[in-house]
Short mmCIF file of C-alpha atoms in Angstrom, two decimals:
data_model
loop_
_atom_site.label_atom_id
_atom_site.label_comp_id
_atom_site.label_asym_id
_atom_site.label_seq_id
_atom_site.Cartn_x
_atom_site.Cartn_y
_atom_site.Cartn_z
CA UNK A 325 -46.88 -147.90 140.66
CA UNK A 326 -44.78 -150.16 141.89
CA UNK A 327 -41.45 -149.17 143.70
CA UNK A 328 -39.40 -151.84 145.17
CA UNK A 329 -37.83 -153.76 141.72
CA UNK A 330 -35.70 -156.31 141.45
CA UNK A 331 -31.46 -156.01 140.86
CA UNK A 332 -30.68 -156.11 137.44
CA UNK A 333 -29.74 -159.54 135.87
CA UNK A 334 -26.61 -160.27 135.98
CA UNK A 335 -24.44 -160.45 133.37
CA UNK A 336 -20.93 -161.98 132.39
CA UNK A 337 -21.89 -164.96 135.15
CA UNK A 338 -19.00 -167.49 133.56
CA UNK A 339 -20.55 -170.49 134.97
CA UNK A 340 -23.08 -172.08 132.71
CA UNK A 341 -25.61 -172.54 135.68
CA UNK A 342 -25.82 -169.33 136.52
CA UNK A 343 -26.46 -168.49 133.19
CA UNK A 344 -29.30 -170.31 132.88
CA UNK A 345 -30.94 -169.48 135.84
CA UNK A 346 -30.51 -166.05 135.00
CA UNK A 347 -32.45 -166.80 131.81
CA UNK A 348 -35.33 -168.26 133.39
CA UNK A 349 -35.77 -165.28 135.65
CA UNK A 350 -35.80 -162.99 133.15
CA UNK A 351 -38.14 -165.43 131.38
CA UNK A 352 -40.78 -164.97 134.35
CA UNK A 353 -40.35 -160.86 134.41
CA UNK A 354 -40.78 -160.82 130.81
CA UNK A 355 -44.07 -162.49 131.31
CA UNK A 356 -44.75 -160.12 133.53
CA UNK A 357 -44.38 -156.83 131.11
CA UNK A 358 -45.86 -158.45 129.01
CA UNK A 359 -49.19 -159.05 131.08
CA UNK A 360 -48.44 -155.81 131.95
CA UNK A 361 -48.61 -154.14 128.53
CA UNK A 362 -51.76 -156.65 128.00
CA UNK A 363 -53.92 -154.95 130.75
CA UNK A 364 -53.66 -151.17 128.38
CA UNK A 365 -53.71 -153.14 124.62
CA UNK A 366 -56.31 -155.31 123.46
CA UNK A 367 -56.07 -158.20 120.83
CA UNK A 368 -52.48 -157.77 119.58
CA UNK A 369 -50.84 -160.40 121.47
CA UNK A 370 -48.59 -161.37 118.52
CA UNK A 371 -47.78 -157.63 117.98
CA UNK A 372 -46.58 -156.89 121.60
CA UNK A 373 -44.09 -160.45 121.42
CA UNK A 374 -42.57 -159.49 118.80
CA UNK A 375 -42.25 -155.48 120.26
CA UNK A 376 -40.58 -157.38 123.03
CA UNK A 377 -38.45 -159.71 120.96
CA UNK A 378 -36.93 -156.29 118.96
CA UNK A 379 -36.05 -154.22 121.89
CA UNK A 380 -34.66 -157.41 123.84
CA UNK A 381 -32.71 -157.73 120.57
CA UNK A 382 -31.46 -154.14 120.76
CA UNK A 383 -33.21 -153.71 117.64
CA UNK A 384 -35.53 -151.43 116.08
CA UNK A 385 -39.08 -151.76 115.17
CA UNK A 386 -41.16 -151.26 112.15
CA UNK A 387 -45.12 -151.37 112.67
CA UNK A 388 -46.95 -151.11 109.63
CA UNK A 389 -50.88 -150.88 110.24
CA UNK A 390 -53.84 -148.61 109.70
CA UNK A 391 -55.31 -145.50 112.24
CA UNK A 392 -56.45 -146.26 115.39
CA UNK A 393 -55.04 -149.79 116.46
CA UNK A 394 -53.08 -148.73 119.04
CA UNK A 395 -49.81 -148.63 117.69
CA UNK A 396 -48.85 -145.28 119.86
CA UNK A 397 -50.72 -146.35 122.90
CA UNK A 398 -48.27 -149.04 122.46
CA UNK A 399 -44.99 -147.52 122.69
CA UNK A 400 -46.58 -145.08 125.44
CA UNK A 401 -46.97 -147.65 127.69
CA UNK A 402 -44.15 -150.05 126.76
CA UNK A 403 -41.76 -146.49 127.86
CA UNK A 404 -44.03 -147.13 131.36
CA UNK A 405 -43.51 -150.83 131.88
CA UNK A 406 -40.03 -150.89 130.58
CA UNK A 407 -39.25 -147.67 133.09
CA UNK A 408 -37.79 -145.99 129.74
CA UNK A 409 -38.47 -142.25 128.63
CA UNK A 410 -40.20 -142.03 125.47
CA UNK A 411 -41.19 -139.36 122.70
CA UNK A 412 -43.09 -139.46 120.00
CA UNK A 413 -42.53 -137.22 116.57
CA UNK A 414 -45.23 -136.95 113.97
CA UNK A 415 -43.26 -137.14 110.85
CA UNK A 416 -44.66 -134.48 107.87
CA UNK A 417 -43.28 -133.23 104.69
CA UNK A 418 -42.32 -130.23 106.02
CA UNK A 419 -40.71 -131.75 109.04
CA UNK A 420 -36.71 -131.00 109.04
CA UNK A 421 -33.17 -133.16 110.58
CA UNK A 422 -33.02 -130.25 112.73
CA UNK A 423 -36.48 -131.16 114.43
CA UNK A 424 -35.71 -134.38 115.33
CA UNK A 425 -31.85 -134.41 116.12
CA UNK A 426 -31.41 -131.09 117.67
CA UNK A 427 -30.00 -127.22 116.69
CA UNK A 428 -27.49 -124.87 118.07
CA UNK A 429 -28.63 -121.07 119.37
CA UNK A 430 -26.13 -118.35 119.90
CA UNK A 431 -26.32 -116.87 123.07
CA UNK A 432 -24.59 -114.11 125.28
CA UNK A 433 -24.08 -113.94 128.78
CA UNK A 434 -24.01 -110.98 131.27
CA UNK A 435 -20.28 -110.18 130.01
CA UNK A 436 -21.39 -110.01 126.59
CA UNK A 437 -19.40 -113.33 125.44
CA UNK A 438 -21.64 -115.16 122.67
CA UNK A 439 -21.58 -118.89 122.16
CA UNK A 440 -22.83 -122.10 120.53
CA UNK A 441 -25.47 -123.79 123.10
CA UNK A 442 -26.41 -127.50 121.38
CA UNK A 443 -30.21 -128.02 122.27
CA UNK A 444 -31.10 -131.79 121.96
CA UNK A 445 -34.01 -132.86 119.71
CA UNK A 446 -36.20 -135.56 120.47
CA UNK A 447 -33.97 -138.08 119.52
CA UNK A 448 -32.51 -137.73 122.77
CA UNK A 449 -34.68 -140.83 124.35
CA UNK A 450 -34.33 -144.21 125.17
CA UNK A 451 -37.94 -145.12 123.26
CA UNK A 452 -38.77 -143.33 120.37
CA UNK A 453 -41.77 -143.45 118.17
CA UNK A 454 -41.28 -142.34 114.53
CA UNK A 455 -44.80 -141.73 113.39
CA UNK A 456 -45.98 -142.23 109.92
CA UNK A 457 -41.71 -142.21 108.87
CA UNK A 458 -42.56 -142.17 105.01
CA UNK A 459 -44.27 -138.83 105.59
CA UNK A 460 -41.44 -137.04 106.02
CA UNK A 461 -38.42 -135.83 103.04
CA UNK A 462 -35.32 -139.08 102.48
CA UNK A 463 -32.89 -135.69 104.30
CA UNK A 464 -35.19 -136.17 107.17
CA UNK A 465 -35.83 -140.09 107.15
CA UNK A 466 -31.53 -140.00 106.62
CA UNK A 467 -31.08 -138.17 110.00
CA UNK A 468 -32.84 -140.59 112.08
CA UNK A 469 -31.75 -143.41 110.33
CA UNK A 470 -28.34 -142.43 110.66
CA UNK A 471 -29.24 -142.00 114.42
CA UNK A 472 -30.29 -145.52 114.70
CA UNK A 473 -27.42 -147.32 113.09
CA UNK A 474 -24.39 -144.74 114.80
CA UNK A 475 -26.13 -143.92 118.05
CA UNK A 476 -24.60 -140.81 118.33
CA UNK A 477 -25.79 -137.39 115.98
CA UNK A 478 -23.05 -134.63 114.90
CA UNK A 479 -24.08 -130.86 115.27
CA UNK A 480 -21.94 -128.39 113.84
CA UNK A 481 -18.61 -131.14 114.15
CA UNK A 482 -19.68 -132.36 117.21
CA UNK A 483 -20.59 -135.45 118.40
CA UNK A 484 -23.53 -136.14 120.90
CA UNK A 485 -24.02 -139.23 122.20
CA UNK A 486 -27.44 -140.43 122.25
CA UNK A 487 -29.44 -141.86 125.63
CA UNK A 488 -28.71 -146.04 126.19
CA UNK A 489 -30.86 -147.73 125.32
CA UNK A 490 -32.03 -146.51 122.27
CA UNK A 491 -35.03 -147.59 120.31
CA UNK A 492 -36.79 -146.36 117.56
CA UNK A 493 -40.54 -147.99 116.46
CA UNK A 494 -41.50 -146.19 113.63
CA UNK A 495 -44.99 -146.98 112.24
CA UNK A 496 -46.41 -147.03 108.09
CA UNK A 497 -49.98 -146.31 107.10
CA UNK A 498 -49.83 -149.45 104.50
CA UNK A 499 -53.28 -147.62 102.40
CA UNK A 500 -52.49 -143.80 102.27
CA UNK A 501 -49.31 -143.14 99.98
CA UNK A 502 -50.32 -139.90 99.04
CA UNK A 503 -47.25 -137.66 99.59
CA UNK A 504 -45.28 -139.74 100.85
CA UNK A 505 -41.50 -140.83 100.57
CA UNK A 506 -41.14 -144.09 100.76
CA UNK A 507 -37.78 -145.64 102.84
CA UNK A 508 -35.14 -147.17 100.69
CA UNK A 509 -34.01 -150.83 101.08
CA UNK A 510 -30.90 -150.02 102.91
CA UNK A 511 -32.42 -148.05 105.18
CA UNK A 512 -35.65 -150.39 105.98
CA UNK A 513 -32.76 -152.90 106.91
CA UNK A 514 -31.95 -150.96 109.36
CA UNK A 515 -35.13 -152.11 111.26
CA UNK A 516 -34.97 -155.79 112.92
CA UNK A 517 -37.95 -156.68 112.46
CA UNK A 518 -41.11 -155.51 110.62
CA UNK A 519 -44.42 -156.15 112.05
CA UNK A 520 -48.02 -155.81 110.53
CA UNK A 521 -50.57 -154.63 112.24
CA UNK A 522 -54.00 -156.03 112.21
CA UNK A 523 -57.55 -155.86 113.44
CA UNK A 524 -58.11 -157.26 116.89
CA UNK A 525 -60.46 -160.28 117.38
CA UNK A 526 -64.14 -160.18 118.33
CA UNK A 527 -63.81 -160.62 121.85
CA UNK A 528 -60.71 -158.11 122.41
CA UNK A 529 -62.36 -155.81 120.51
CA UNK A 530 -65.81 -156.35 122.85
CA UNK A 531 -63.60 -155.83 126.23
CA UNK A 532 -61.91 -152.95 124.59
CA UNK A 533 -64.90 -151.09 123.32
CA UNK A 534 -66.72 -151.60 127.16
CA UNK A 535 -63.32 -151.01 129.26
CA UNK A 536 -62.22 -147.79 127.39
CA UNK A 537 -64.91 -145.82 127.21
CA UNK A 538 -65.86 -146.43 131.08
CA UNK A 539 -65.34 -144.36 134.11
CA UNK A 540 -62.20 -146.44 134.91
CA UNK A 541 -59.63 -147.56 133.27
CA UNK A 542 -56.55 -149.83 133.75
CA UNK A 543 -53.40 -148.64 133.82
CA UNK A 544 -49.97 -150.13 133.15
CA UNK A 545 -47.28 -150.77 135.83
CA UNK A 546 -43.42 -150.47 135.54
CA UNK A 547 -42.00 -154.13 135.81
CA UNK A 548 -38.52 -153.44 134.59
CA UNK A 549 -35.90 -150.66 134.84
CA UNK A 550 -33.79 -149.19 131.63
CA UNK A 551 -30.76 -150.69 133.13
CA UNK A 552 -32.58 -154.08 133.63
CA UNK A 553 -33.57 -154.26 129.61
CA UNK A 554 -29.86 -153.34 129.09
CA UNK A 555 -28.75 -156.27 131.06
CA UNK A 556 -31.11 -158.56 129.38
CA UNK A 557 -29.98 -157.70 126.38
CA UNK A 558 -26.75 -158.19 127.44
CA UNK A 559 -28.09 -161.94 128.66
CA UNK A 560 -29.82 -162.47 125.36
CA UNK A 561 -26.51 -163.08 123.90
CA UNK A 562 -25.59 -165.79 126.31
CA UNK A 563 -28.47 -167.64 125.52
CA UNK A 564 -27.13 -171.27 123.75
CA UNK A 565 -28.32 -171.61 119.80
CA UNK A 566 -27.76 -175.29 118.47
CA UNK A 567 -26.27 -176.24 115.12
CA UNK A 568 -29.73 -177.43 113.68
CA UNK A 569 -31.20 -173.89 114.40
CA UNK A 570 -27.72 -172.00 112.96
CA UNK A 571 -28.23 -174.50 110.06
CA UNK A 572 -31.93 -173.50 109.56
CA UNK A 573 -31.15 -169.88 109.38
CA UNK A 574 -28.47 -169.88 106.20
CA UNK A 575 -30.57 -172.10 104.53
CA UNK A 576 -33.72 -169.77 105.03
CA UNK A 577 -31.73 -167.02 104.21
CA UNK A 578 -29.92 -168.10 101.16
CA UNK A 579 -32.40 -169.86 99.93
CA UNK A 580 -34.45 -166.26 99.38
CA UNK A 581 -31.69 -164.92 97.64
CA UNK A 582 -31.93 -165.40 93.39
CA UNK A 583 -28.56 -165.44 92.38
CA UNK A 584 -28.05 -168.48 95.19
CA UNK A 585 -31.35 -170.39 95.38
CA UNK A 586 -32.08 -173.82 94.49
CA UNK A 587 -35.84 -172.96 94.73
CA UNK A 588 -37.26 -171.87 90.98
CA UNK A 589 -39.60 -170.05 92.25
CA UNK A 590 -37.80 -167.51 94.11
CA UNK A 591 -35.81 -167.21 90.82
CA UNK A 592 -38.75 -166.76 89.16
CA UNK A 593 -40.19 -164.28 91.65
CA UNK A 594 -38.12 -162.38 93.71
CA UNK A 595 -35.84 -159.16 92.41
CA UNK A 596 -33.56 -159.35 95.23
CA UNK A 597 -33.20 -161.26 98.85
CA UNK A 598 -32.27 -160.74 102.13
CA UNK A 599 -28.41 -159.87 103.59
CA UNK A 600 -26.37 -160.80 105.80
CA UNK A 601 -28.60 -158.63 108.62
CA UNK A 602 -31.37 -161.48 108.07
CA UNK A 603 -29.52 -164.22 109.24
CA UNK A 604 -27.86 -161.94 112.22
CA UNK A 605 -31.53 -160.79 113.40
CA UNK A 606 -32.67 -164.33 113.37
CA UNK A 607 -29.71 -165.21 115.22
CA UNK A 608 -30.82 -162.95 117.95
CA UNK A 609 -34.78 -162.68 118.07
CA UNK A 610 -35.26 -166.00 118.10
CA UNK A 611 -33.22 -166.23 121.11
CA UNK A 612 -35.50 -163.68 122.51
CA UNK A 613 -38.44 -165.34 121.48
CA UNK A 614 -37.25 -168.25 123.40
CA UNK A 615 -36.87 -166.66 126.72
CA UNK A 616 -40.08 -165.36 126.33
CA UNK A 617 -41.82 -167.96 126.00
CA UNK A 618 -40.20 -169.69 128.65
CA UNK A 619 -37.67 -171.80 127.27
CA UNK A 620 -33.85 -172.22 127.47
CA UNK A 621 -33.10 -172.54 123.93
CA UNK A 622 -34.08 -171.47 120.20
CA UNK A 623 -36.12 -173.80 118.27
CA UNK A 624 -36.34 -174.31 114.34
CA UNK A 625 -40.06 -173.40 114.90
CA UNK A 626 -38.88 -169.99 116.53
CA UNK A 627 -37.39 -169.14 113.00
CA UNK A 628 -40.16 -170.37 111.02
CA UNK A 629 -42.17 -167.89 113.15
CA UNK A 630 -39.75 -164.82 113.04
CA UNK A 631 -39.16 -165.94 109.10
CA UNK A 632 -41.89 -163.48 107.95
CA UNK A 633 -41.32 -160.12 110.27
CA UNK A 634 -37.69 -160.53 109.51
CA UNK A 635 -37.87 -161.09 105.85
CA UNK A 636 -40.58 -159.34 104.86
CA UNK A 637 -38.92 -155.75 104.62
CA UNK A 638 -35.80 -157.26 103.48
CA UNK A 639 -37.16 -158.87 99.91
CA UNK A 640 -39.02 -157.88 96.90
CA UNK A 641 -40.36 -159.73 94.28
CA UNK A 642 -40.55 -158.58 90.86
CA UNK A 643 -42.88 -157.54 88.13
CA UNK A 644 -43.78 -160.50 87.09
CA UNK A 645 -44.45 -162.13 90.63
CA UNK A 646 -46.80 -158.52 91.50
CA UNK A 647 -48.20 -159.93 87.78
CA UNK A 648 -49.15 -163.34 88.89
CA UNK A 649 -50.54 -161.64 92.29
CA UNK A 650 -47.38 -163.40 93.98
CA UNK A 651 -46.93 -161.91 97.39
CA UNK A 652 -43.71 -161.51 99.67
CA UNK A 653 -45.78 -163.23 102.76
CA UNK A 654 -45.99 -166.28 100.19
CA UNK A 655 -42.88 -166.10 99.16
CA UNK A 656 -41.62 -166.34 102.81
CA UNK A 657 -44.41 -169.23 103.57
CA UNK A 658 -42.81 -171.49 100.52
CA UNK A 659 -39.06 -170.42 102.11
CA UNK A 660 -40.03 -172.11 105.07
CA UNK A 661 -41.80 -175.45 103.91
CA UNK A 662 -37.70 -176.08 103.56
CA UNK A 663 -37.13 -176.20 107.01
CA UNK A 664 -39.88 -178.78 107.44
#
């Protein structure tokens, strides 16, 4: 494990060059969690940049994918690299606000004096893994939503602050809907970004099969602190955005709303298009993306990229699209032939 980290990045540097050498060198430690996080999951590359790119946003995380491709083991060992503490909650039916955001017991001292003690929930992280969300009641699914947005909870009229930073990734089985409740609009746009979850390639899935079931395994290594992510998140907003990428973002955006579209097939297709959070979460994850990857700026090819896990949760098309076997992926695909 390693011990001796780095200062935190500093942040309100006024001068321009300091900025930017602040943003390369978080550039090179983000490469470095996110080798990091590479030595524990196998194959999901794409799936642990954009993890990165919603908690360097401040956002939170939507993973939608079947059983067993590592979507836990993910958030387990991004709490490790990231130095954060994290929980996990299984969401079920019978699963209650109390559970998750805490309760308060009556208790009496030695003089006999009763009183309210609050005991804290889970919620009470910095990483927090929602699992299976849809599983549990909308009274449930409320409370932790209401968490996310507020960052505080209120038990019995009083507030409690909750741990900085705070991140929820809450994951979907996409197949089983069986008894399950699934999240309203306004509350799935509460989540940055959405990101599906697929099978790994051939070869990941050859090292993973031999690596994990041997005698020895690798393990991950902190590479970051909680108050380092909370100063690069602070430095993520200092990163420049040019008027050709500000440009590409309202017209992706308002071009995948109906009532504003020039396109006729998104009048055609979709019921109802993204908000004002679209445009604000492409504002800020393609800025992460860019420091990511090592570069100084956003791109237009960094929103074309982000289009679909931003969108995707934040548009539906309508009978007659699900009729024609229209899809929201291709919906978001023909959005961005416009910034071509």
């Amino acid at each position: 494990m390693q011990t001796d980290l780095p200062p935190p990045f500093t942040d309100a540097a006024a001068d321009p060059e300091a900025v930017l050498r602040d943003i390369e060198a978080l550039g090179g430690k983000l490469r470095a969690v996110r080798d990091s996080v590479g030595k524990v999951i196998y194959g999901q590359r794409d799936v642990i940049d954009q993890t990165l790119i919603s908690l360097l946003s401040g956002g939170h995380l939507l993973l939608v994918g079947l059983p067993g491709l590592a979507k836990t083991k993910l958030v387990e060992t991004l709490g490790i690299v990231l130095g954060l503490d994290a929980r996990r909650v299984q969401f079920t039916p019978d699963l209650m606000p109390a559970d998750i955001l805490g309760s308060e017991v009556l208790e009496e001292d030695a003089a006999g004096r009763r009183a309210f003690r609050f005991i804290p929930g889970p919620v009470f992280t910095q990483l927090l893994m929602a699992d299976e969300i849809n599983r549990a009641s909308p009274r449930t699914q409320s409370a932790l939503l209401q968490s996310m947005q507020e960052y505080h909870v209120s038990v019995g009229g009083k507030r409690h602050d909750l741990p900085r930073p705070f991140h929820v990734l809450a994951t979907q089985n996409p197949l089983e809907q069986e008894g399950t409740y699934p999240l309203p609009e306004a509350q799935l746009d509460r989540f940055l970004l959405q990101v599906d979850v697929g099978y790994p390639d051939e070869a990941a899935e050859r090292e993973m099969m031999i690596v994990t079931t041997g005698s020895r395994q690798p393990q991950a290594e902190r590479v970051l602190t909680a108050a380092d992510l909370q100063a690069a998140q602070a430095l993520i907003r200092r990163v420049p955005i040019g008027d050709k990428v500000v440009d590409a973002i309202l017209t992706l955006v308002r071009a995948g709303r109906p009532d504003s579209t020039d396109v006729e097939d998104i009048k055609k297709h979709v019921a109802w298009g993204p908000g004002p959070r679209a445009s604000q979460a492409l504002m800020l994850a393609s800025r992460a993306r860019a420091v990511l990857q090592g570069r100084l700026a956003p791109s237009v090819d960094d929103i074309v990229a982000l289009a679909g896990p931003v969108l995707r949760h934040r548009m539906a098309t309508n009978f007659a699209a699900r009729a024609e076997g229209v899809t929201v992926d291709s919906v978001i695909a023909k959005l961005c032939t416009k910034l071509a």
